Coordinates of C-alpha atoms in Angstrom, one line a residue:
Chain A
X1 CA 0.0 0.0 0.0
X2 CA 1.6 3.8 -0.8
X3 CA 0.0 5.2 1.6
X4 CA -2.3 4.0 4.8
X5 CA -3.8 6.4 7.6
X6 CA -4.5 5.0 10.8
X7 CA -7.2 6.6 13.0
X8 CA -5.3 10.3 12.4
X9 CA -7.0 13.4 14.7
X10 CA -6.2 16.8 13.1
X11 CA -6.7 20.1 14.8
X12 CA -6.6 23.4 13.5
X13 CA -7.5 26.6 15.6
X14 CA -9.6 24.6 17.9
X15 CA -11.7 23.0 15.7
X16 CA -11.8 19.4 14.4
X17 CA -10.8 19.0 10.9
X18 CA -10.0 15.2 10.9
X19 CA -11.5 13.2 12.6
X20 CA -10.2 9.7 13.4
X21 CA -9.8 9.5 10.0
X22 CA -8.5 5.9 8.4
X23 CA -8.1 5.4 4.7
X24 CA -5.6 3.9 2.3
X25 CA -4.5 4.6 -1.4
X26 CA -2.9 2.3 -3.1
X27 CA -0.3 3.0 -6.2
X28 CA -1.8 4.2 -9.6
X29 CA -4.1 7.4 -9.4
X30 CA -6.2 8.1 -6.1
X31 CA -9.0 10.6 -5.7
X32 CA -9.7 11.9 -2.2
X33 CA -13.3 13.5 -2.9
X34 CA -15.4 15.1 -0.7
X35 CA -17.4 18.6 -0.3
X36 CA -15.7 21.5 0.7
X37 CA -14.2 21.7 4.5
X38 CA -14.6 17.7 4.2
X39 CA -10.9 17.9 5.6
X40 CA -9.2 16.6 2.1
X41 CA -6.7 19.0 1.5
X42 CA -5.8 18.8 5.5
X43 CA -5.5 15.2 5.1
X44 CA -3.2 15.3 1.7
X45 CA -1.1 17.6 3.7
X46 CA -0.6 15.0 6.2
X47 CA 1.3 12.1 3.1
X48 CA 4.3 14.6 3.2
X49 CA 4.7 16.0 6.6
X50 CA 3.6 19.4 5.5
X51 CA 1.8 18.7 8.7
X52 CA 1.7 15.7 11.6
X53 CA -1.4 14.6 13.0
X54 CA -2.0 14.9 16.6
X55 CA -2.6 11.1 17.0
X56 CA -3.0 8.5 14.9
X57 CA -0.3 7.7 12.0
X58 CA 0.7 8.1 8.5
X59 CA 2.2 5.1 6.7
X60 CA 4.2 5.7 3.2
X61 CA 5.3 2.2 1.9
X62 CA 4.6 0.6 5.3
X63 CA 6.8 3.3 7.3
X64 CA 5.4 5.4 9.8
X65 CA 6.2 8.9 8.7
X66 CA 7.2 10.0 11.5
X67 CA 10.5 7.8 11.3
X68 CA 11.2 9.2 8.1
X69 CA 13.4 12.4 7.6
X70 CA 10.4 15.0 6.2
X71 CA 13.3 16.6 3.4
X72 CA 14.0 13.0 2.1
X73 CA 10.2 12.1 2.0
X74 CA 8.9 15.3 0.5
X75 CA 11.6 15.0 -2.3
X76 CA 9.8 11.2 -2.6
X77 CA 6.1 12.9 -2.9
X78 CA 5.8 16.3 -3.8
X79 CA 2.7 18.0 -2.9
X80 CA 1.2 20.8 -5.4
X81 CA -1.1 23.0 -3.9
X82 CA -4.2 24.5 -4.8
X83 CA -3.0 28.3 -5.3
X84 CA -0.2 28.4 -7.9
X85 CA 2.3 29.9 -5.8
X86 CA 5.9 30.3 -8.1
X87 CA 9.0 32.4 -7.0
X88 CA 9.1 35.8 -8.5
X89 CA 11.5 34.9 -11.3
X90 CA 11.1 33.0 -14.3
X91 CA 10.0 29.3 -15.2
X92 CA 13.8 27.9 -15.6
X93 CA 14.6 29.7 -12.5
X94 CA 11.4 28.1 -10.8
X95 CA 12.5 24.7 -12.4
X96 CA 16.4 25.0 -11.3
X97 CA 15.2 26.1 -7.6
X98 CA 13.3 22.7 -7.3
X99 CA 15.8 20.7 -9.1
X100 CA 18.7 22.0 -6.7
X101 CA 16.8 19.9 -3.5
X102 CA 17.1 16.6 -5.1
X103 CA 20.7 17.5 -7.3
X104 CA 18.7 17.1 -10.1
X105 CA 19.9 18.8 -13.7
X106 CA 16.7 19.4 -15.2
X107 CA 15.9 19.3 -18.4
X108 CA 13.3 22.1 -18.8
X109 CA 12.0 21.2 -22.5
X110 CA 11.3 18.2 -21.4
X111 CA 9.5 19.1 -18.1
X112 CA 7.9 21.8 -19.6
X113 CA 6.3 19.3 -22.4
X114 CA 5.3 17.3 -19.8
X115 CA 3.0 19.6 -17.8
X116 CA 1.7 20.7 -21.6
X117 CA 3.2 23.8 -21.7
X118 CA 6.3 24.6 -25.2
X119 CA 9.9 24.9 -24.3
X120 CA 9.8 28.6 -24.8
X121 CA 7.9 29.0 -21.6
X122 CA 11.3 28.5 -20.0
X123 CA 12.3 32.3 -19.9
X124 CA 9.1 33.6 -19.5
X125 CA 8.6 36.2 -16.1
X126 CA 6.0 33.6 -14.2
X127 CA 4.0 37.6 -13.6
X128 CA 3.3 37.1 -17.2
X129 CA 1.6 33.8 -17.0
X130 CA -2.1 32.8 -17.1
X131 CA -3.6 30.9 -13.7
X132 CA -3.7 28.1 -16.1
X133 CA -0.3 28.5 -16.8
X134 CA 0.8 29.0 -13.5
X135 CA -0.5 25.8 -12.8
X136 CA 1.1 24.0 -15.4
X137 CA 4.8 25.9 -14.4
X138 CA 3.9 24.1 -10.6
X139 CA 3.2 20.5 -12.3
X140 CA 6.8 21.0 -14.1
X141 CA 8.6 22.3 -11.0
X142 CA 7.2 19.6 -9.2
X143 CA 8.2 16.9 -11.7
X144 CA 11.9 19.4 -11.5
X145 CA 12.2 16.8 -8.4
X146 CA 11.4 13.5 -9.6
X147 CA 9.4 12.4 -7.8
X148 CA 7.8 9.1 -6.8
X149 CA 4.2 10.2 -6.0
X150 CA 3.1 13.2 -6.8
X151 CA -0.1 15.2 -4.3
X152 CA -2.5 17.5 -6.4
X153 CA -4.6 20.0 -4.5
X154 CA -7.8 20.6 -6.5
X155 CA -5.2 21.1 -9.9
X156 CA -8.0 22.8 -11.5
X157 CA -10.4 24.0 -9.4
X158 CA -9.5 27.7 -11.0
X159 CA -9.7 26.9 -14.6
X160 CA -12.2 26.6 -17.4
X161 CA -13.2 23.1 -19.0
X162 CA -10.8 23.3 -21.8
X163 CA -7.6 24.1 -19.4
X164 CA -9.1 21.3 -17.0
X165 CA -9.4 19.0 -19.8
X166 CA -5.6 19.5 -20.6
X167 CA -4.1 19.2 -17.0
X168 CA -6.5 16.0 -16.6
X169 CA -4.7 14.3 -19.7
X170 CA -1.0 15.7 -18.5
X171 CA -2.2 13.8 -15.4
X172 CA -3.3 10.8 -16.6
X173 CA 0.2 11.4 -19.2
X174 CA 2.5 11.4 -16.2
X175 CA 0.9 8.3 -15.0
X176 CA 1.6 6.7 -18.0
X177 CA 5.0 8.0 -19.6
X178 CA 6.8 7.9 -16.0
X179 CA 5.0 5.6 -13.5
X180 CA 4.1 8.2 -11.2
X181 CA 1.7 7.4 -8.6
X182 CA -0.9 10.5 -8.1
X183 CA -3.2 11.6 -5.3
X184 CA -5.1 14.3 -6.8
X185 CA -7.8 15.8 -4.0
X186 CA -11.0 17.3 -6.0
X187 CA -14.6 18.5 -4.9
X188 CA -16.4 16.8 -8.1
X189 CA -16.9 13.5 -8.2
X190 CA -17.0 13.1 -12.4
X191 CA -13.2 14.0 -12.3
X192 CA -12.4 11.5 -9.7
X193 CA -14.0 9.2 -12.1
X194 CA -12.4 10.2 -15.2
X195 CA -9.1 10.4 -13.5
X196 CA -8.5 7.9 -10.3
X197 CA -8.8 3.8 -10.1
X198 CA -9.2 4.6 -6.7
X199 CA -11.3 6.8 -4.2
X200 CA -11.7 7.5 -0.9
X201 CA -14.6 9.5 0.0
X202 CA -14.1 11.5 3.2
X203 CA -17.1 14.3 5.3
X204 CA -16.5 16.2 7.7
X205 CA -13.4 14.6 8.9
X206 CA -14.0 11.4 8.1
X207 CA -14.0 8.5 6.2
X208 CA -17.4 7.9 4.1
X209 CA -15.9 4.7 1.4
X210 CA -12.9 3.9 -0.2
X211 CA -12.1 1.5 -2.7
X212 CA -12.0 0.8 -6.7
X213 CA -13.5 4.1 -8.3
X214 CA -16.2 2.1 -10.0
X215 CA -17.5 0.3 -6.5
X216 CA -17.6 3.9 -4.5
X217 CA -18.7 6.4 -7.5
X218 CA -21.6 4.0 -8.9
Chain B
X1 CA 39.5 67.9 26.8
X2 CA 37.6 71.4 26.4
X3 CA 34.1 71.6 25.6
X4 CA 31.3 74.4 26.0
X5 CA 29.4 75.3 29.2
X6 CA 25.7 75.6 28.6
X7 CA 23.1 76.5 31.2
X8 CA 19.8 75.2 32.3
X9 CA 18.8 78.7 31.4
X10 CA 19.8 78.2 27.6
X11 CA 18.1 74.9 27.5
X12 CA 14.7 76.6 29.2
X13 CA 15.3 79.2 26.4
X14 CA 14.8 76.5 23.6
X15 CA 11.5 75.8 25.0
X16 CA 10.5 78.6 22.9
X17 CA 10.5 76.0 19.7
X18 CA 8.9 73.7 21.9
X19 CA 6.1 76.3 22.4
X20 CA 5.6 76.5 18.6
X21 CA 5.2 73.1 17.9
X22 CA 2.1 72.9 20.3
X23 CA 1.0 76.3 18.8
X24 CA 1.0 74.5 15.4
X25 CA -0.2 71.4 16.8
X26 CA -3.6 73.4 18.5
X27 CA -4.0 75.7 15.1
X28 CA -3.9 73.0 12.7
X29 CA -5.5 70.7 15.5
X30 CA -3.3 67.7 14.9
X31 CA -3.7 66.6 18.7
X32 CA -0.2 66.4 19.2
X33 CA 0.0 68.7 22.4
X34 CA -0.2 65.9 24.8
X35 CA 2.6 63.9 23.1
X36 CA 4.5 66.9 22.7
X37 CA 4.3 67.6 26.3
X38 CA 5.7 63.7 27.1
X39 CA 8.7 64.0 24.5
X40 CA 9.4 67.1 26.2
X41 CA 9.5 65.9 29.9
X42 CA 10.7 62.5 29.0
X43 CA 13.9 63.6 27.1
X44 CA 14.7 66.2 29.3
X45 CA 14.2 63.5 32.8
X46 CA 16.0 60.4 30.6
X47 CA 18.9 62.4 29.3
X48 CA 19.4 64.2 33.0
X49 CA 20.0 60.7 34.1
X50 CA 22.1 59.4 31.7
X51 CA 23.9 62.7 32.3
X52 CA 24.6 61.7 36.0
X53 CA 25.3 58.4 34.4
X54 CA 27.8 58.6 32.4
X55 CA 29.3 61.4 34.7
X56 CA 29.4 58.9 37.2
X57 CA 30.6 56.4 35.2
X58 CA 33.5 58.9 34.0
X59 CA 34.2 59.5 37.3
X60 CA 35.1 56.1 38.7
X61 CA 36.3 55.4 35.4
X62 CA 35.5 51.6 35.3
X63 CA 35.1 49.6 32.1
X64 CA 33.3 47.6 34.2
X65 CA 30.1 49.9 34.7
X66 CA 30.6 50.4 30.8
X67 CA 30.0 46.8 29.8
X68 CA 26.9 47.0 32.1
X69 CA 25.4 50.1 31.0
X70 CA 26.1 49.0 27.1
X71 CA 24.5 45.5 28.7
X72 CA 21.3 47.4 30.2
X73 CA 21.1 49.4 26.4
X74 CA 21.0 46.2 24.8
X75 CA 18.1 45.1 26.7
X76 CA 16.0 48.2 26.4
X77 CA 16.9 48.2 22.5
X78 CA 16.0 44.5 22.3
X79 CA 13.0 44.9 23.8
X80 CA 11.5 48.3 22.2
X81 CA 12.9 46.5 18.7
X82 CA 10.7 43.7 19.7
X83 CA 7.3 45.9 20.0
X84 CA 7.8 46.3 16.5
X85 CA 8.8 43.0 15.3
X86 CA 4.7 42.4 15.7
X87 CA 4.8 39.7 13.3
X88 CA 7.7 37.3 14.1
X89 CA 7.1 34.8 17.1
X90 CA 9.6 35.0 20.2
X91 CA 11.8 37.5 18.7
X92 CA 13.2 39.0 21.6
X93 CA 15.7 36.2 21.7
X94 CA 17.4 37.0 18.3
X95 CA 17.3 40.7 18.9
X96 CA 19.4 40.4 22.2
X97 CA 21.9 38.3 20.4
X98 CA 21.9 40.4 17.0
X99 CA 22.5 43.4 19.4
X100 CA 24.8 41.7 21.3
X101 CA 26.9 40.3 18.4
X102 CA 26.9 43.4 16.9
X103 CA 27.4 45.8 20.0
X104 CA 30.6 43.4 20.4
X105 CA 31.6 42.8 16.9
X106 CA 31.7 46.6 16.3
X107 CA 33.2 48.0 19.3
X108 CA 35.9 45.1 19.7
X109 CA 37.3 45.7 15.9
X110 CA 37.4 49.5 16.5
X111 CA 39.6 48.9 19.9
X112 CA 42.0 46.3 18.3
X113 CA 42.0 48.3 15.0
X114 CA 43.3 51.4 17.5
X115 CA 40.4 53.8 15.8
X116 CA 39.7 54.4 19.8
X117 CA 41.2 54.0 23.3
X118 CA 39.2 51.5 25.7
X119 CA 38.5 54.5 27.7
X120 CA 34.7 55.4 29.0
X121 CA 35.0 58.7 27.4
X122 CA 34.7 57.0 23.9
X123 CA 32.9 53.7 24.5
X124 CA 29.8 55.0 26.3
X125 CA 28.7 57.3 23.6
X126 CA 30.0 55.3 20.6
X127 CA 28.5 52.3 22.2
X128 CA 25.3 53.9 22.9
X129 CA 25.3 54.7 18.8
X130 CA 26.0 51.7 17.5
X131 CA 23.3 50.1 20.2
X132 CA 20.9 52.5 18.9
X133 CA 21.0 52.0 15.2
X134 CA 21.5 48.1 15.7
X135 CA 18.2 48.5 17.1
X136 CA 16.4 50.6 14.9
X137 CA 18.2 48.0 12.2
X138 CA 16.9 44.8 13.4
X139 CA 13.4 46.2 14.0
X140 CA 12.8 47.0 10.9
X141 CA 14.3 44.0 9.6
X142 CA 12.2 41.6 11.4
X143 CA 9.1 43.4 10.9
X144 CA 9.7 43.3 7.2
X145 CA 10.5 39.4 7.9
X146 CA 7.3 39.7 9.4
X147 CA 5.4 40.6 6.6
X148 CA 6.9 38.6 4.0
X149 CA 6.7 35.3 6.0
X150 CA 3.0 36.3 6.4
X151 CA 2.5 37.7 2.4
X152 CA 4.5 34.5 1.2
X153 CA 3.1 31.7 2.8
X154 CA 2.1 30.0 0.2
X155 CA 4.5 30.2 -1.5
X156 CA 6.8 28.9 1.2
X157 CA 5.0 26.3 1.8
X158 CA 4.9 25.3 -2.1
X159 CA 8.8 25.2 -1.5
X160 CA 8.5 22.8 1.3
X161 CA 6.0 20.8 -0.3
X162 CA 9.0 19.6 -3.0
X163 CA 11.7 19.0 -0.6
X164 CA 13.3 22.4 0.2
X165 CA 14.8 22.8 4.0
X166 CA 13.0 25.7 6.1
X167 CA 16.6 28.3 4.9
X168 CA 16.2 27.5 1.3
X169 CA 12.2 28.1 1.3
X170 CA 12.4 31.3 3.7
X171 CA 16.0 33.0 1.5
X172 CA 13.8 35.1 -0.5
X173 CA 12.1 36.7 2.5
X174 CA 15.2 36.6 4.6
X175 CA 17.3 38.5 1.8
X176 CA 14.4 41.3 1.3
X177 CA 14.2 41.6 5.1
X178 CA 18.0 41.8 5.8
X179 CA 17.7 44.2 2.6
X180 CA 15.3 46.9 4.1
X181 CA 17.1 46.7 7.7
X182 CA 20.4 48.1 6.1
X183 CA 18.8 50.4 3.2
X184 CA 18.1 53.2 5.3
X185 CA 21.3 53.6 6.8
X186 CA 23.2 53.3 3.4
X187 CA 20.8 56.0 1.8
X188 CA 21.5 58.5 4.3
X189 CA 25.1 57.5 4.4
X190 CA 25.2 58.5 0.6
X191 CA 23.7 61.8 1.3
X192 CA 25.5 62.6 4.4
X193 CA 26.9 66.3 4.3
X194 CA 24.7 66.9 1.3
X195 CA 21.1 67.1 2.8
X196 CA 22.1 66.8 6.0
X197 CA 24.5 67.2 8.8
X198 CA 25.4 64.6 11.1
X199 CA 24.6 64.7 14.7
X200 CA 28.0 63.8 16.6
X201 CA 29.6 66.5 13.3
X202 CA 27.3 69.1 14.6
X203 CA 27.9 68.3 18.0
X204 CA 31.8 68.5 17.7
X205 CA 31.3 71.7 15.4
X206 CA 29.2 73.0 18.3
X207 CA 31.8 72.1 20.7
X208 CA 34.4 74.6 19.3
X209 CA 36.4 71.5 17.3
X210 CA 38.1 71.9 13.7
X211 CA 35.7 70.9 11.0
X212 CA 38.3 68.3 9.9
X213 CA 38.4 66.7 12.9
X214 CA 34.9 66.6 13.3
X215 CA 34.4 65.4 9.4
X216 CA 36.8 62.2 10.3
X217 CA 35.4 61.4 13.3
X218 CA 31.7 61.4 11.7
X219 CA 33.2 59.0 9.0
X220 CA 34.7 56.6 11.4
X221 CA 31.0 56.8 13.4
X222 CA 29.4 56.2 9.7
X223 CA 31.7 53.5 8.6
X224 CA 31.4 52.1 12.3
X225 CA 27.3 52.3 12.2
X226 CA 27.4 50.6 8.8
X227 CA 28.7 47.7 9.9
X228 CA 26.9 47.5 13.1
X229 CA 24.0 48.0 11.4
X230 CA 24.5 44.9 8.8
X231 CA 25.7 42.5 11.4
X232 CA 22.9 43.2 13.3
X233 CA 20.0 43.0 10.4
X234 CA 22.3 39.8 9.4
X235 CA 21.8 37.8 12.9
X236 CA 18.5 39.0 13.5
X237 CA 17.5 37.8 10.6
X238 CA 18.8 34.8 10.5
X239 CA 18.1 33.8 13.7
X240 CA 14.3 34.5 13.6
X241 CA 13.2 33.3 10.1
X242 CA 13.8 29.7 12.5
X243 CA 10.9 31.0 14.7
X244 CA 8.3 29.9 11.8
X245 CA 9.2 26.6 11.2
X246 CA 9.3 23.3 13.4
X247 CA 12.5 21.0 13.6
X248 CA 10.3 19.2 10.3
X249 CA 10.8 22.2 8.4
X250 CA 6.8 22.7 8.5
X251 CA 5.6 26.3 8.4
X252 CA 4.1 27.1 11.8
X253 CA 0.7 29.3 11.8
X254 CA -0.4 28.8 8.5
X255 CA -3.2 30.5 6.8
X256 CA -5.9 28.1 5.7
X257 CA -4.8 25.4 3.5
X258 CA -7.8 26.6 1.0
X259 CA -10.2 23.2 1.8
X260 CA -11.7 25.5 4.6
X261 CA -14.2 27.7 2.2
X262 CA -13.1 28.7 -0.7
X263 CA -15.0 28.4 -4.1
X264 CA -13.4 25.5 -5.1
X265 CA -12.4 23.7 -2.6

């Protein structure tokens, strides 16, 4: 199993956001679906250390996550959040900065072809870029690492159907072309479906199904 | 050493400025009167004491009551630098070093460089400078840190999402922060002379010395304050940017991780 959750609590500012929560997501692509303040971005969060639960625990590969040194497993599973968030620069300098944690010498054509966006992206000011575009620039910084699993915050919750559409096929392309496991986090159920073999369903903290996408989503 | 006698009666005589500034104040009702009228009485009770201070001080002429006194100014400046620092958790710990650090740094190159004798006569003051703008130096500093950690957050955090260590996601704020501490200093270091005249210049000037001598003395002080003033921006900084992150390199406080609201999430 790449990942497994065992009965994890999660504060934040006094209130409840997970709930002993226990799932598991296996390799391939996951969805973690559920309605907004369901707890999924909290609990994708929690697969790289971004955050530790208060109990409970976080297995990666059968390790508690704990044991492992949070630098060495982020560089393992990279986590894209939901707000495109560059460094004021442009898209190599983004894509070297990345690169630099793992000693990585990237090959920015080639990233930037796999997130969907030309080569000549490279130089552009990351000011000067679309949200969709921005988004795209994170999925290529993020692969800057290569890494094993990748997280996906709601990767196009900002975007119109046509942009959506794209990033969906980079995502499924990545699966494909490099093996990468996904967990991609999304409010609507019909992209979990398109996307994931897998889905765990979580509200208000906790766990509502998981299994094969075809079982839960029917 | 000869200096200039001036009398209680010339200082009572400058109240007459003082007098204008509250007639300004009431006309253009800016409601400054009160705090007039506390700058007034607190500079004149604060700098009668450090008067008899450093008098006494003089007098017994002990290094020891120097280090103490330059001590006791590094924890006032730490602490008033730390009323401003709003934004940065626990940062009265980093402020007492970076003061410290750079308080000893500056003072202890100037003695073994032979710019000044160990004496009381030249440590008190020019410690009390370099104190001083370390202070005002750090403050700003670490409020800007403030505000950039807090501005930047997510993008932090989408740096530590991918493997970076807490240093490599917070450089960017660290180097605008230690940045804005220093700038002010170098700007007015670049105008010095031109718009405006240096206190201890004006003071020696005042004192009867020859402009040389007081133009080389205000450089050393300048040169002196621009190093005290990076050193300290330099600790300060990197000392507190540690204050948002946990030994796991995750930022501290963060803002909502966007599943809480939001119109997609």
């Amino acid at each position: 199993m790449l990942f497994k959750l065992e009965s994890v609590k999660l504060d934040r500012g006094g209130e409840p956001v997970l709930k002993v929560l226990s799932a598991r997501l296996p390799d391939g692509i996951s969805a973690v679906v559920g309605p907004s303040g369901s707890g999924k971005s909290t609990m994708l969060r929690l697969l790289n250390r971004l955050s530790d639960p208060e109990s409970g625990s976080v297995h990666f590969r059968g390790t508690d996550t704990r044991e492992l040194d949070p630098l060495q497993l982020r560089r393992q599973v990279a986590l894209v959040p939901q707000l495109p968030a560059l460094l004021p620069g442009t898209v190599l300098e983004n894509l070297r900065f990345a690169a630099g944690f793992t000693g990585a010498e990237p090959d920015p054509g080639e990233l930037l072809n796999l997130a969907g966006l030309e080569a000549s992206f490279a130089d552009r000011d990351v000011k000067r870029l679309s949200v969709g575009e921005q988004q795209r620039a994170m999925l290529a910084r993020a692969m800057a690492t290569q890494p094993e699993v990748l997280l996906l915050d709601e990767p196009t919750s900002a975007l119109d159907e046509r942009t959506r559409d794209s990033i969906e096929r980079t995502v499924a392309g990545l699966r494909r072309q490099l093996g990468t496991s996904i967990v991609i986090v999304t409010h609507d159920p019909a992209q979990a479906q398109r996307l994931a073999d897998w889905v765990v369903k979580v509200d208000r903290g906790r766990l509502v199904r998981e299994g094969p996408t075809r079982e839960v989503l029917a | 050493m000869t200096g200039i006698e001036v009398t209680l009666g010339e200082v009572a005589a400058s109240l007459v400025l003082v007098a204008v500034a509250v007639a300004i104040s009431r006309w253009r009702r800016a409601g400054l009167e009160a705090d007039i009228g506390i700058a007034v009485i607190r500079s004149f009770l604060q700098l009668t004491a450090i008067g008899f201070v450093i008098t006494a001080i003089f007098d017994v002429d002990s290094l020891l009551l120097v280090v103490v006194l330059l001590a006791t100014m590094v924890g006032f400046g730490a602490f008033t630098a730390g009323a401003r620092a709003v934004g940065v958790p626990n940062a009265l710990g980093p402020l007492v070093i970076a003061l410290s650090v750079s308080a000893v740094a500056t003072i202890g190159l100037t003695l073994a460089l032979g710019i000044f004798p160990a004496t009381p006569r030249y440590l008190v003051p020019v410690g009390g400078m370099v104190i001083g703008n370390a202070m005002t130096a750090s403050a700003v500093a670490l409020n800007r840190l403030g505000d950039e950690m807090r501005d930047q957050a997510l993008a932090i955090e989408a740096t530590l999402a991918l493997g970076a260590t807490s240093r490599q996601a917070a450089e960017p704020a660290v180097r605008r922060a230690l940045r804005s501490g220093t700038i002010t200093l170098v700007d007015s270091t670049k105008t010095t002379g031109l718009i405006f005249f240096p206190g201890t210049m004006v003071g020696m000037l005042l004192a009867g010395a020859e402009p040389i001598d007081a133009v080389r003395l205000q450089l050393i002080l300048l040169y002196l304050l621009l190093g005290a003033v990076a050193i300290s921006a330099l600790v300060a900084t990197t000392l507190a940017y540690r204050n948002f992150f946990t030994p796991a390199h995750q930022l501290k406080d963060l803002p909502d991780p966007g599943d809480e609201g939001g119109p997609g999430a």
